[in-house]
Coordinates of C-alpha atoms and ligand atoms in Angstrom, one line a residue:
M706 CA 132.0 63.4 47.2
C707 CA 133.8 65.9 45.0
P708 CA 131.2 68.5 44.2
E709 CA 131.1 70.7 41.2
S710 CA 132.2 74.2 41.6
H711 CA 130.7 77.3 40.2
V712 CA 133.7 79.3 41.3
V713 CA 135.6 80.0 38.2
F714 CA 139.3 80.5 38.6
D715 CA 142.6 80.0 36.7
M716 CA 145.7 78.6 38.2
P717 CA 148.0 81.5 39.1
F718 CA 151.1 80.5 37.3
N719 CA 154.1 82.5 38.4
K720 CA 156.4 83.4 35.6
A721 CA 159.3 83.4 38.0
K722 CA 158.9 79.7 38.4
D723 CA 159.4 77.5 35.5
R724 CA 157.8 74.3 37.0
Y725 CA 154.7 73.6 39.0
H726 CA 153.8 70.4 40.7
I727 CA 150.7 69.3 42.5
M728 CA 152.7 69.8 45.7
D729 CA 152.9 73.5 45.1
Q730 CA 150.3 74.3 47.7
D731 CA 148.7 77.1 45.9
F732 CA 147.8 74.6 43.2
L733 CA 146.5 71.8 45.4
H734 CA 144.6 74.2 47.6
L735 CA 143.0 76.0 44.8
L736 CA 141.7 72.8 43.2
Q737 CA 140.5 71.5 46.6
K738 CA 138.8 74.8 47.3
Y739 CA 137.2 74.6 43.9
N740 CA 135.6 71.5 45.2
T741 CA 134.6 72.4 48.6
E742 CA 133.4 75.9 48.2
S743 CA 131.0 75.1 45.4
G744 CA 127.6 73.4 45.5
Q745 CA 127.2 69.7 45.1
K746 CA 126.1 68.3 41.8
P747 CA 125.3 64.6 41.9
L748 CA 127.1 62.4 39.4
S749 CA 123.7 61.3 38.1
E750 CA 123.0 64.9 37.0
R751 CA 126.4 65.3 35.5
L752 CA 125.8 62.1 33.4
N753 CA 122.7 63.8 31.9
E754 CA 124.5 67.0 30.9
P755 CA 124.4 67.5 27.2
D756 CA 127.6 66.1 25.5
R757 CA 128.8 64.6 28.8
F758 CA 130.1 61.5 27.0
K759 CA 131.6 63.5 24.1
N760 CA 133.4 65.8 26.4
F761 CA 134.6 63.2 28.9
S762 CA 135.7 60.3 26.7
K763 CA 138.6 59.9 24.2
A764 CA 139.5 57.1 21.8
A765 CA 142.9 56.2 20.5
G766 CA 143.8 53.1 18.5
N767 CA 141.5 50.3 19.6
L768 CA 140.8 51.8 23.0
L769 CA 138.2 54.1 24.4
L770 CA 138.5 55.9 27.7
D771 CA 135.2 57.0 29.1
F772 CA 135.8 59.1 32.2
S773 CA 132.3 60.7 32.2
R774 CA 131.4 59.0 35.5
T775 CA 133.8 61.1 37.5
S776 CA 133.1 64.3 39.3
L777 CA 135.4 66.2 36.9
D778 CA 133.8 69.2 35.1
Q779 CA 135.1 71.1 32.2
H780 CA 136.7 73.8 34.3
A781 CA 138.5 71.4 36.6
L782 CA 139.7 69.4 33.6
A783 CA 141.0 72.6 31.9
N784 CA 142.9 73.4 35.1
L785 CA 144.3 69.9 35.4
L786 CA 145.5 70.1 31.8
K787 CA 147.3 73.4 32.7
L788 CA 148.8 71.6 35.7
A789 CA 150.1 68.9 33.4
A790 CA 151.6 71.5 31.1
H791 CA 153.2 73.5 33.9
S792 CA 154.5 70.3 35.6
G793 CA 156.5 69.7 32.5
V794 CA 154.8 66.6 31.3
E795 CA 155.8 67.3 27.7
E796 CA 159.4 68.0 28.5
S797 CA 159.6 65.0 30.8
R798 CA 158.1 62.8 28.1
E799 CA 160.7 64.0 25.7
R800 CA 163.5 63.3 28.2
L801 CA 162.1 59.8 28.8
F802 CA 162.0 58.9 25.1
Q803 CA 165.4 60.5 24.4
G804 CA 167.0 58.1 26.9
V805 CA 167.9 60.8 29.5
E806 CA 168.7 59.2 33.0
V807 CA 165.2 59.8 34.3
N808 CA 165.8 57.0 36.9
F809 CA 168.4 59.3 38.5
T810 CA 168.6 57.4 41.8
E811 CA 169.9 54.4 39.9
Q812 CA 171.7 56.5 37.3
R813 CA 170.0 55.0 34.3
P814 CA 167.4 55.8 31.7
A815 CA 164.0 54.0 31.5
L816 CA 164.0 52.8 27.9
H817 CA 161.7 49.8 27.9
M818 CA 160.0 51.4 24.9
A819 CA 163.1 50.4 22.9
M820 CA 162.0 46.8 23.3
R821 CA 158.9 47.5 21.3
S822 CA 159.4 50.5 19.2
D823 CA 161.9 50.7 16.4
D824 CA 161.7 54.6 16.6
V825 CA 163.1 54.4 20.1
L826 CA 165.5 51.6 19.3
D827 CA 167.0 53.7 16.6
K828 CA 167.9 56.4 19.2
L829 CA 170.2 54.0 21.1
D830 CA 173.9 53.7 20.2
P831 CA 174.3 51.3 17.4
E832 CA 176.0 48.6 19.5
T833 CA 173.3 48.6 22.1
A834 CA 170.5 48.7 19.4
N835 CA 172.2 45.8 17.7
R836 CA 172.3 43.8 20.9
V837 CA 168.6 44.4 21.7
A838 CA 167.6 43.4 18.2
K839 CA 169.8 40.3 18.3
T840 CA 168.4 39.3 21.7
R841 CA 164.8 39.6 20.4
D842 CA 165.6 37.4 17.4
K843 CA 167.3 34.9 19.6
M844 CA 164.4 34.9 21.9
L845 CA 161.9 34.4 19.1
G846 CA 164.1 31.5 17.8
F847 CA 164.0 29.8 21.2
A848 CA 160.2 30.4 21.4
A849 CA 159.7 28.8 17.9
A850 CA 161.7 25.8 19.0
F851 CA 159.7 25.3 22.2
A852 CA 156.5 25.8 20.3
A853 CA 157.6 23.0 17.9
G854 CA 158.1 20.8 20.9
H855 CA 161.9 20.7 21.2
L856 CA 165.0 22.4 22.5
P857 CA 166.5 25.1 20.2
G858 CA 168.6 23.4 17.6
E859 CA 168.0 20.0 19.1
T860 CA 165.0 18.4 17.4
G861 CA 165.5 15.2 19.2
Q862 CA 165.2 16.8 22.6
L863 CA 161.6 17.0 23.6
V864 CA 160.0 20.0 25.3
R865 CA 156.4 19.6 26.5
H866 CA 156.6 21.7 29.6
I867 CA 158.3 24.9 30.6
I868 CA 158.9 25.8 34.2
H869 CA 159.3 29.6 34.2
I870 CA 160.9 30.7 37.5
G871 CA 160.7 34.4 38.4
I872 CA 158.9 36.9 40.6
G873 CA 157.4 40.4 40.4
G874 CA 158.1 41.8 36.9
S875 CA 159.9 38.6 36.0
V876 CA 156.7 36.6 36.1
L877 CA 153.6 38.9 36.1
G878 CA 154.0 39.8 32.4
P879 CA 154.4 36.4 30.8
R880 CA 151.6 35.0 33.0
L881 CA 149.2 37.7 31.9
L882 CA 150.2 37.2 28.3
I883 CA 149.6 33.5 28.3
E884 CA 146.3 33.9 30.0
A885 CA 145.2 36.6 27.7
L886 CA 146.6 35.5 24.4
G887 CA 147.9 32.0 24.7
K888 CA 146.7 29.7 21.9
R889 CA 145.7 26.1 22.4
S890 CA 149.0 24.4 22.6
S891 CA 150.6 21.1 23.6
L892 CA 153.2 23.1 25.4
Q893 CA 152.4 23.7 29.0
V894 CA 153.9 26.6 30.9
H895 CA 154.1 26.5 34.7
F896 CA 155.1 29.4 36.8
L897 CA 157.1 29.3 40.1
S898 CA 157.3 32.6 41.9
S899 CA 156.7 32.7 45.7
V900 CA 159.3 30.7 47.5
D901 CA 156.7 28.4 49.0
A902 CA 157.6 24.8 48.1
H903 CA 154.2 23.2 48.3
F904 CA 153.3 24.1 44.7
R905 CA 156.8 23.4 43.4
D906 CA 156.9 19.9 44.9
R907 CA 153.5 19.0 43.6
L908 CA 154.5 20.3 40.1
L909 CA 157.8 18.5 39.9
A910 CA 156.1 15.2 41.0
D911 CA 154.0 15.5 37.8
L912 CA 156.7 16.4 35.3
D913 CA 159.2 14.4 33.4
P914 CA 162.6 16.2 33.4
A915 CA 163.4 14.8 29.9
E916 CA 160.4 16.8 28.5
T917 CA 160.9 20.0 30.5
A918 CA 162.8 23.2 29.9
V919 CA 163.5 25.6 32.7
I920 CA 163.6 29.3 32.3
V921 CA 165.1 31.4 35.1
A922 CA 164.0 35.0 34.7
T923 CA 165.7 37.4 37.0
K924 CA 167.1 40.7 35.9
S925 CA 169.4 41.0 39.0
F926 CA 170.0 37.2 39.3
T927 CA 170.2 37.9 43.1
T928 CA 166.5 37.4 44.0
G929 CA 166.4 34.9 46.8
E930 CA 163.0 33.3 45.9
T931 CA 164.0 32.8 42.3
L932 CA 167.4 31.4 43.0
L933 CA 166.2 28.9 45.6
H934 CA 163.5 27.5 43.2
A935 CA 166.1 27.4 40.4
R936 CA 168.5 25.4 42.6
R937 CA 165.9 22.9 43.6
V938 CA 164.5 22.5 40.1
M939 CA 167.9 21.9 38.7
Q940 CA 168.8 19.4 41.4
W941 CA 165.6 17.5 40.4
M942 CA 166.6 17.7 36.8
K943 CA 170.2 16.7 37.3
L944 CA 169.3 13.7 39.5
E945 CA 167.3 12.3 36.6
L946 CA 169.3 13.4 33.5
G947 CA 172.8 14.1 34.7
R948 CA 174.5 17.5 34.8
D949 CA 175.2 18.1 31.1
A950 CA 171.7 17.1 29.8
A951 CA 170.1 19.1 32.6
D952 CA 172.1 22.2 31.8
Q953 CA 171.1 22.0 28.2
R954 CA 167.5 22.4 29.4
L955 CA 168.3 25.5 31.5
F956 CA 167.7 29.0 30.1
A957 CA 168.2 32.4 31.7
I958 CA 167.0 35.9 31.1
S959 CA 169.0 38.3 33.1
G960 CA 171.2 41.5 33.1
N961 CA 173.7 39.8 35.4
T962 CA 175.7 37.7 32.9
A963 CA 178.5 36.8 35.4
A964 CA 176.0 35.4 37.9
V965 CA 174.2 33.5 35.2
E966 CA 177.4 31.9 34.1
E967 CA 178.4 31.0 37.6
F968 CA 175.0 29.4 38.1
G969 CA 175.8 27.1 35.2
V970 CA 173.5 28.4 32.5
P971 CA 175.2 27.7 29.1
Q972 CA 176.0 31.0 27.4
A973 CA 174.1 30.0 24.3
N974 CA 170.9 29.7 26.5
T975 CA 171.2 33.1 28.0
L976 CA 169.1 36.1 26.9
Y977 CA 170.3 39.5 27.9
L978 CA 168.1 42.1 29.8
P979 CA 169.5 45.6 29.8
D980 CA 169.6 47.4 33.1
W981 CA 167.5 50.2 31.6
V982 CA 164.5 47.9 31.4
G983 CA 162.9 47.9 34.8
G984 CA 161.4 44.7 36.1
R985 CA 157.8 45.9 36.0
Y986 CA 158.4 47.1 32.4
S987 CA 160.0 43.9 31.2
I988 CA 157.0 42.2 29.6
W989 CA 158.3 43.6 26.3
S990 CA 161.6 41.8 26.6
A991 CA 163.0 38.3 26.5
V992 CA 161.3 37.8 29.9
S993 CA 158.3 36.9 27.8
L994 CA 160.0 34.0 26.1
A995 CA 157.6 31.4 27.4
A996 CA 154.6 33.6 26.4
A997 CA 156.0 34.1 22.9
A998 CA 156.3 30.3 22.6
V999 CA 152.6 29.9 23.4
M1000 CA 151.3 33.0 21.5
G1001 CA 153.4 32.6 18.4
E1002 CA 155.9 35.0 17.0
G1003 CA 153.4 36.9 14.9
A1004 CA 151.1 37.6 17.9
F1005 CA 154.1 38.6 20.1
Q1006 CA 155.3 41.1 17.4
E1007 CA 151.7 42.5 17.2
F1008 CA 151.7 42.9 20.9
L1009 CA 154.9 44.9 20.8
Q1010 CA 153.5 47.0 17.9
G1011 CA 150.3 47.8 19.8
A1012 CA 152.4 49.2 22.6
A1013 CA 154.6 51.1 20.1
D1014 CA 151.4 52.6 18.7
M1015 CA 150.4 53.8 22.2
D1016 CA 154.0 55.2 22.6
R1017 CA 153.5 57.3 19.5
H1018 CA 150.1 58.4 20.6
F1019 CA 151.5 59.5 24.0
Q1020 CA 154.4 61.3 22.3
T1021 CA 152.4 63.1 19.7
A1022 CA 148.8 63.7 20.8
E1023 CA 147.9 67.1 22.4
L1024 CA 147.5 66.9 26.1
E1025 CA 143.8 67.2 25.9
D1026 CA 143.5 64.3 23.4
N1027 CA 146.2 62.2 25.1
L1028 CA 144.8 59.0 26.7
P1029 CA 147.6 58.5 29.2
V1030 CA 147.5 62.2 30.2
L1031 CA 143.7 62.2 30.6
M1032 CA 143.9 59.0 32.6
A1033 CA 146.6 60.4 34.8
L1034 CA 144.7 63.6 35.4
T1035 CA 141.6 61.6 36.5
G1036 CA 143.9 59.7 38.8
I1037 CA 145.3 62.9 40.2
W1038 CA 141.8 64.3 40.7
N1039 CA 140.6 61.2 42.5
R1040 CA 143.7 60.9 44.7
N1041 CA 144.8 64.5 45.4
I1042 CA 141.7 66.6 45.1
C1043 CA 139.0 64.2 46.2
G1044 CA 141.4 62.3 48.6
F1045 CA 140.4 58.8 47.7
P1046 CA 142.9 56.3 49.1
A1047 CA 142.4 53.4 46.8
Q1048 CA 141.8 52.4 43.2
A1049 CA 140.2 49.2 42.0
V1050 CA 140.7 47.6 38.5
I1051 CA 138.0 45.2 37.4
P1052 CA 138.4 43.6 34.0
Y1053 CA 135.2 42.1 32.7
D1054 CA 137.0 39.4 30.7
H1055 CA 138.4 36.1 32.2
R1056 CA 141.4 36.4 29.9
L1057 CA 142.4 39.6 31.6
R1058 CA 142.1 38.2 35.1
S1059 CA 145.8 38.9 35.9
V1060 CA 145.6 42.5 34.9
P1061 CA 145.0 43.7 38.5
A1062 CA 148.0 41.8 39.8
Y1063 CA 150.1 43.2 36.9
L1064 CA 149.0 46.7 37.6
Q1065 CA 149.5 46.4 41.3
Q1066 CA 153.2 46.2 40.7
L1067 CA 153.3 48.8 38.0
V1068 CA 151.3 51.4 39.9
M1069 CA 152.4 50.8 43.5
E1070 CA 156.1 50.1 42.9
S1071 CA 156.2 53.2 40.6
G1072 CA 154.1 55.6 42.6
G1073 CA 154.6 54.4 46.1
K1074 CA 157.1 57.1 47.1
S1075 CA 157.3 59.7 49.8
V1076 CA 160.3 61.7 48.7
D1077 CA 160.4 64.0 45.8
R1078 CA 163.0 64.4 43.1
E1079 CA 164.8 67.0 45.2
G1080 CA 165.0 64.6 48.1
Q1081 CA 162.3 66.4 50.1
P1082 CA 159.3 64.7 51.7
V1083 CA 156.3 65.0 49.4
N1084 CA 153.4 67.0 50.8
C1085 CA 150.7 65.4 48.9
A1086 CA 149.4 61.8 48.5
T1087 CA 151.1 59.6 45.9
S1088 CA 150.1 56.1 44.8
P1089 CA 146.7 54.9 45.8
V1090 CA 146.3 51.3 47.0
L1091 CA 145.5 49.4 43.8
F1092 CA 143.7 46.1 43.8
G1093 CA 141.2 44.2 41.8
E1094 CA 139.5 41.0 40.7
P1095 CA 137.8 40.1 37.5
G1096 CA 134.1 40.8 37.0
T1097 CA 131.5 39.4 37.5
D1098 CA 133.3 37.5 40.4
A1099 CA 134.3 40.8 42.0
Q1100 CA 130.6 41.8 42.3
H1101 CA 130.2 39.0 44.8
S1102 CA 133.1 40.0 47.0
L1103 CA 134.3 43.6 46.6
F1104 CA 131.3 45.5 45.3
Q1105 CA 129.2 45.6 48.5
M1106 CA 131.9 47.9 50.0
F1107 CA 132.2 49.9 46.7
H1108 CA 128.5 50.7 46.8
Q1109 CA 127.9 51.2 50.5
G1110 CA 131.2 51.4 52.3
T1111 CA 132.5 54.5 54.1
D1112 CA 135.5 54.9 51.7
I1113 CA 135.0 55.8 48.1
V1114 CA 137.1 53.6 45.8
P1115 CA 137.3 54.8 42.2
L1116 CA 137.2 52.0 39.7
D1117 CA 138.6 51.2 36.3
F1118 CA 136.3 48.9 34.5
I1119 CA 138.0 47.2 31.5
G1120 CA 135.6 45.7 29.0
V1121 CA 135.9 44.0 25.6
I1122 CA 133.3 44.8 23.0
R1123 CA 133.6 41.8 20.7
P1124 CA 134.4 38.4 22.3
D1125 CA 136.1 35.5 20.7
H1126 CA 133.3 33.1 21.4
Q1127 CA 129.9 32.6 19.9
D1128 CA 127.8 32.8 23.1
E1129 CA 126.2 36.2 22.4
E1130 CA 123.9 36.0 25.4
A1131 CA 126.7 35.3 27.8
H1132 CA 128.7 38.2 26.5
A1133 CA 125.7 40.6 26.7
V1134 CA 125.2 39.5 30.3
L1135 CA 128.8 40.2 31.1
L1136 CA 128.9 43.6 29.5
A1137 CA 125.5 44.5 30.9
N1138 CA 126.8 43.7 34.4
M1139 CA 129.8 46.0 33.9
L1140 CA 127.7 48.9 32.7
A1141 CA 125.1 48.3 35.4
Q1142 CA 127.8 48.5 38.1
A1143 CA 129.2 51.7 36.7
T1144 CA 125.7 53.2 36.6
A1145 CA 124.7 52.1 40.1
L1146 CA 128.0 53.4 41.5
A1147 CA 127.5 56.8 39.8
T1148 CA 123.8 57.3 40.3
G1149 CA 122.9 55.4 43.4
T1150 CA 119.3 54.6 44.2
A1151 CA 118.1 58.1 44.4
G1152 CA 119.6 59.0 41.0
L1153 CA 117.5 56.3 39.5
G1154 CA 114.3 57.6 40.9
S1155 CA 113.9 54.9 43.6
P1156 CA 111.2 55.7 46.1
A1157 CA 112.3 58.0 49.0
E1158 CA 110.9 55.5 51.5
L1159 CA 113.3 52.8 50.4
D1160 CA 114.8 51.2 53.6
I1161 CA 118.0 53.1 54.5
H1162 CA 119.9 49.8 54.4
Q1163 CA 118.9 49.3 50.8
Q1164 CA 119.8 52.8 49.6
M1165 CA 123.0 53.3 47.6
P1166 CA 124.5 56.8 47.9
G1167 CA 125.9 56.9 44.4
G1168 CA 128.5 59.6 43.5
R1169 CA 131.1 56.9 43.3
P1170 CA 133.4 57.5 40.3
S1171 CA 134.6 55.0 37.7
E1172 CA 136.3 55.0 34.3
I1173 CA 135.4 52.5 31.6
I1174 CA 138.2 51.4 29.3
L1175 CA 136.8 49.6 26.3
M1176 CA 138.8 47.4 23.9
D1177 CA 137.2 46.7 20.5
A1178 CA 138.4 43.1 20.8
L1179 CA 141.1 41.4 22.9
T1180 CA 144.0 41.2 20.4
P1181 CA 147.7 41.2 20.8
S1182 CA 147.7 44.8 19.6
S1183 CA 145.0 46.0 21.9
L1184 CA 146.6 44.4 24.9
G1185 CA 149.9 46.1 24.0
Q1186 CA 148.1 49.4 23.8
L1187 CA 146.3 48.9 27.1
L1188 CA 149.5 48.0 29.1
A1189 CA 151.5 50.9 27.5
L1190 CA 148.6 53.2 28.3
Y1191 CA 148.9 52.4 32.0
E1192 CA 152.7 52.7 31.9
H1193 CA 152.5 56.2 30.5
K1194 CA 149.6 57.1 32.9
V1195 CA 151.8 56.2 35.8
F1196 CA 154.7 58.2 34.3
V1197 CA 152.5 61.3 33.9
E1198 CA 151.3 61.1 37.5
S1199 CA 154.9 60.8 38.6
V1200 CA 155.8 64.0 36.8
I1201 CA 153.0 65.8 38.5
W1202 CA 153.9 64.4 41.9
N1203 CA 157.6 65.1 41.1
I1204 CA 158.8 61.7 42.1
N1205 CA 161.0 59.0 40.5
P1206 CA 158.7 56.2 39.3
F1207 CA 161.5 53.9 38.2
D1208 CA 163.2 52.9 41.4
Q1209 CA 161.8 50.6 44.2
F1210 CA 164.2 50.9 47.1
G1211 CA 161.2 50.3 49.4
V1212 CA 161.3 46.5 48.8
E1213 CA 165.0 46.1 49.9
L1214 CA 164.9 46.3 53.7
G1215 CA 162.6 43.4 54.2
K1216 CA 164.7 41.3 51.9
V1217 CA 167.8 42.0 54.0
L1218 CA 166.1 41.3 57.3
A1219 CA 164.7 38.0 56.0
T1220 CA 168.3 36.7 55.4
S1221 CA 169.1 37.1 59.1
I1222 CA 165.7 35.9 60.4
Q1223 CA 165.9 32.7 58.3
P1224 CA 168.8 31.1 60.2
A1225 CA 167.1 31.8 63.5
L1226 CA 164.0 30.0 62.2
Q1227 CA 166.1 27.0 61.2
G1228 CA 167.8 27.0 64.6
N1229 CA 171.1 27.9 63.2
S1230 CA 171.6 31.1 65.1
D1231 CA 170.7 32.0 68.7
A1232 CA 168.8 35.2 68.4
I1233 CA 168.3 38.1 66.1
P1234 CA 168.9 41.7 67.1
E1235 CA 166.5 43.0 69.8
S1236 CA 165.7 45.9 67.6
Y1237 CA 163.7 43.6 65.3
G1238 CA 161.2 43.1 68.2
L1239 CA 160.7 39.5 67.0
N1240 CA 162.5 37.3 69.6
A1241 CA 159.4 36.5 71.6
L1242 CA 157.5 35.6 68.5
L1243 CA 160.4 33.4 67.3
E1244 CA 160.5 31.7 70.6
Y1245 CA 156.7 31.0 70.3
I1246 CA 157.3 29.5 66.8
K1247 CA 160.2 27.4 68.0
N1248 CA 158.1 25.9 70.8
R1249 CA 155.1 24.9 68.6
Ligands
LIG2000 O1 160.0 43.4 44.0 C1 161.2 44.0 43.7 C2 161.8 43.6 42.4 O2 163.0 44.2 42.3 C3 160.9 44.0 41.2 O3 161.0 45.3 40.8 C4 161.3 43.0 40.2 O4 160.3 42.9 39.2 C5 161.4 41.8 41.1 O5 161.9 42.2 42.3 C6 162.2 40.7 40.5 O6 163.5 41.1 40.4 P1 164.5 40.2 39.5 O7 164.0 40.2 38.1 O8 165.8 40.9 39.6 O9 164.6 38.8 40.1

């Protein structure tokens, strides 16, 4: 548990140094000392401090962040805010929005905000801005045609099903959007991501190629899983419809126009994805074509606007009022000062069931780095393991460990105040469960006055932190705000950790190895290099 400190101190900023990061050991150690040298104050007591909620919650737009169930106190928060300022959060934020090459390992800016905010779009050179705006219009035109049940410009060519092929950032966003905001529609969207063919074969057996459109979403157009699925699906389609008719039903969203053309996607069916939109930030782009078709243009635009509103809040609010900054500082506190290794996200709304999967990529691909911006090994912890499950289901799987396990896992509860259904009782039960879990985690049995003689196995220690993020209602705008909030939170943490959050080289080696292991599995090559340490296992597989 992170205890409260009564030792008052101020971070010793050295004027000779213009930047501090959490890795500056004086910083980290002082904050840690602040915890360990001081007495322990149970979270249950903190929660009863006057103005605890007022001091440890903040609202912006349609969101409220309540971080009163953490072990932060005013003094620690004030010092963390200083850390944010001295880490250069404001300058880094400016550089991000100005389009500086913040993704310096890949020599590119990270300008996904230009996909949703006209303020940012206007900062691009006119040719690029024009291309982005035109692509968005073209995408919305395609979406409207699909929603109306036909191919773009071909009212006689039916579309009742879309197969969206993509993986990682090229599928998580549209899937989340459709689950969260999809309207009742005769248009069915099916997602193919992992290269496993079981699901694909079952799906194709149920579909009619003459009523199906295929969207291949891949920024690089080199992703093995996506291309294999795309080849198989197009074979299926061509067999039935012939090459030309099948190609008419094929759409691509990519930054690699040459590869798209070589694959046979008609130029007219191609939507461009700029290289400065990272895969895990591409929900705002044409990658969400299928989702825009199911949500409708108005809702998709509102979704973008919600995120643009959060961008503006992040850019303009003072650090102490800034939701992404406060959330990042809570994350830093839990990870670096308290040393908690994981983070769970539990949305209490079935429509948000894919938020944990979406955030896994955003948080762990961005923050999972061990080398700092100067190329030195980091000397503090970076990304926690992030995982989650919707509530109340998660209560019947994960929560035993959250309450009584040996590791403390801070939680993000995400709740929606006003539902879109009429079952008031069901919604009250849902929200009551969320609030009950947050309370039980924080206070434990003793904090609630349970008898001291309670069997030890039944006691809950409490002191387990969580944040509650409340949306007034689940609307396109509030979902845009929520996702942009997490994006900027991840960015602020990366500044404090002094890492590049926009590359993901860690995923590459496994991809390369797979290409040499695959022929060995298919019996097309004798053996793989000894250094893989896999030959005995391959032999075992071959003999089964
Ligand atoms: O997992 C690595 C990754 O590059 C992700 O960052 C990306 O979202 C995903 O693969 C898919 O990449 P692409 O859109 O290029 O197929």
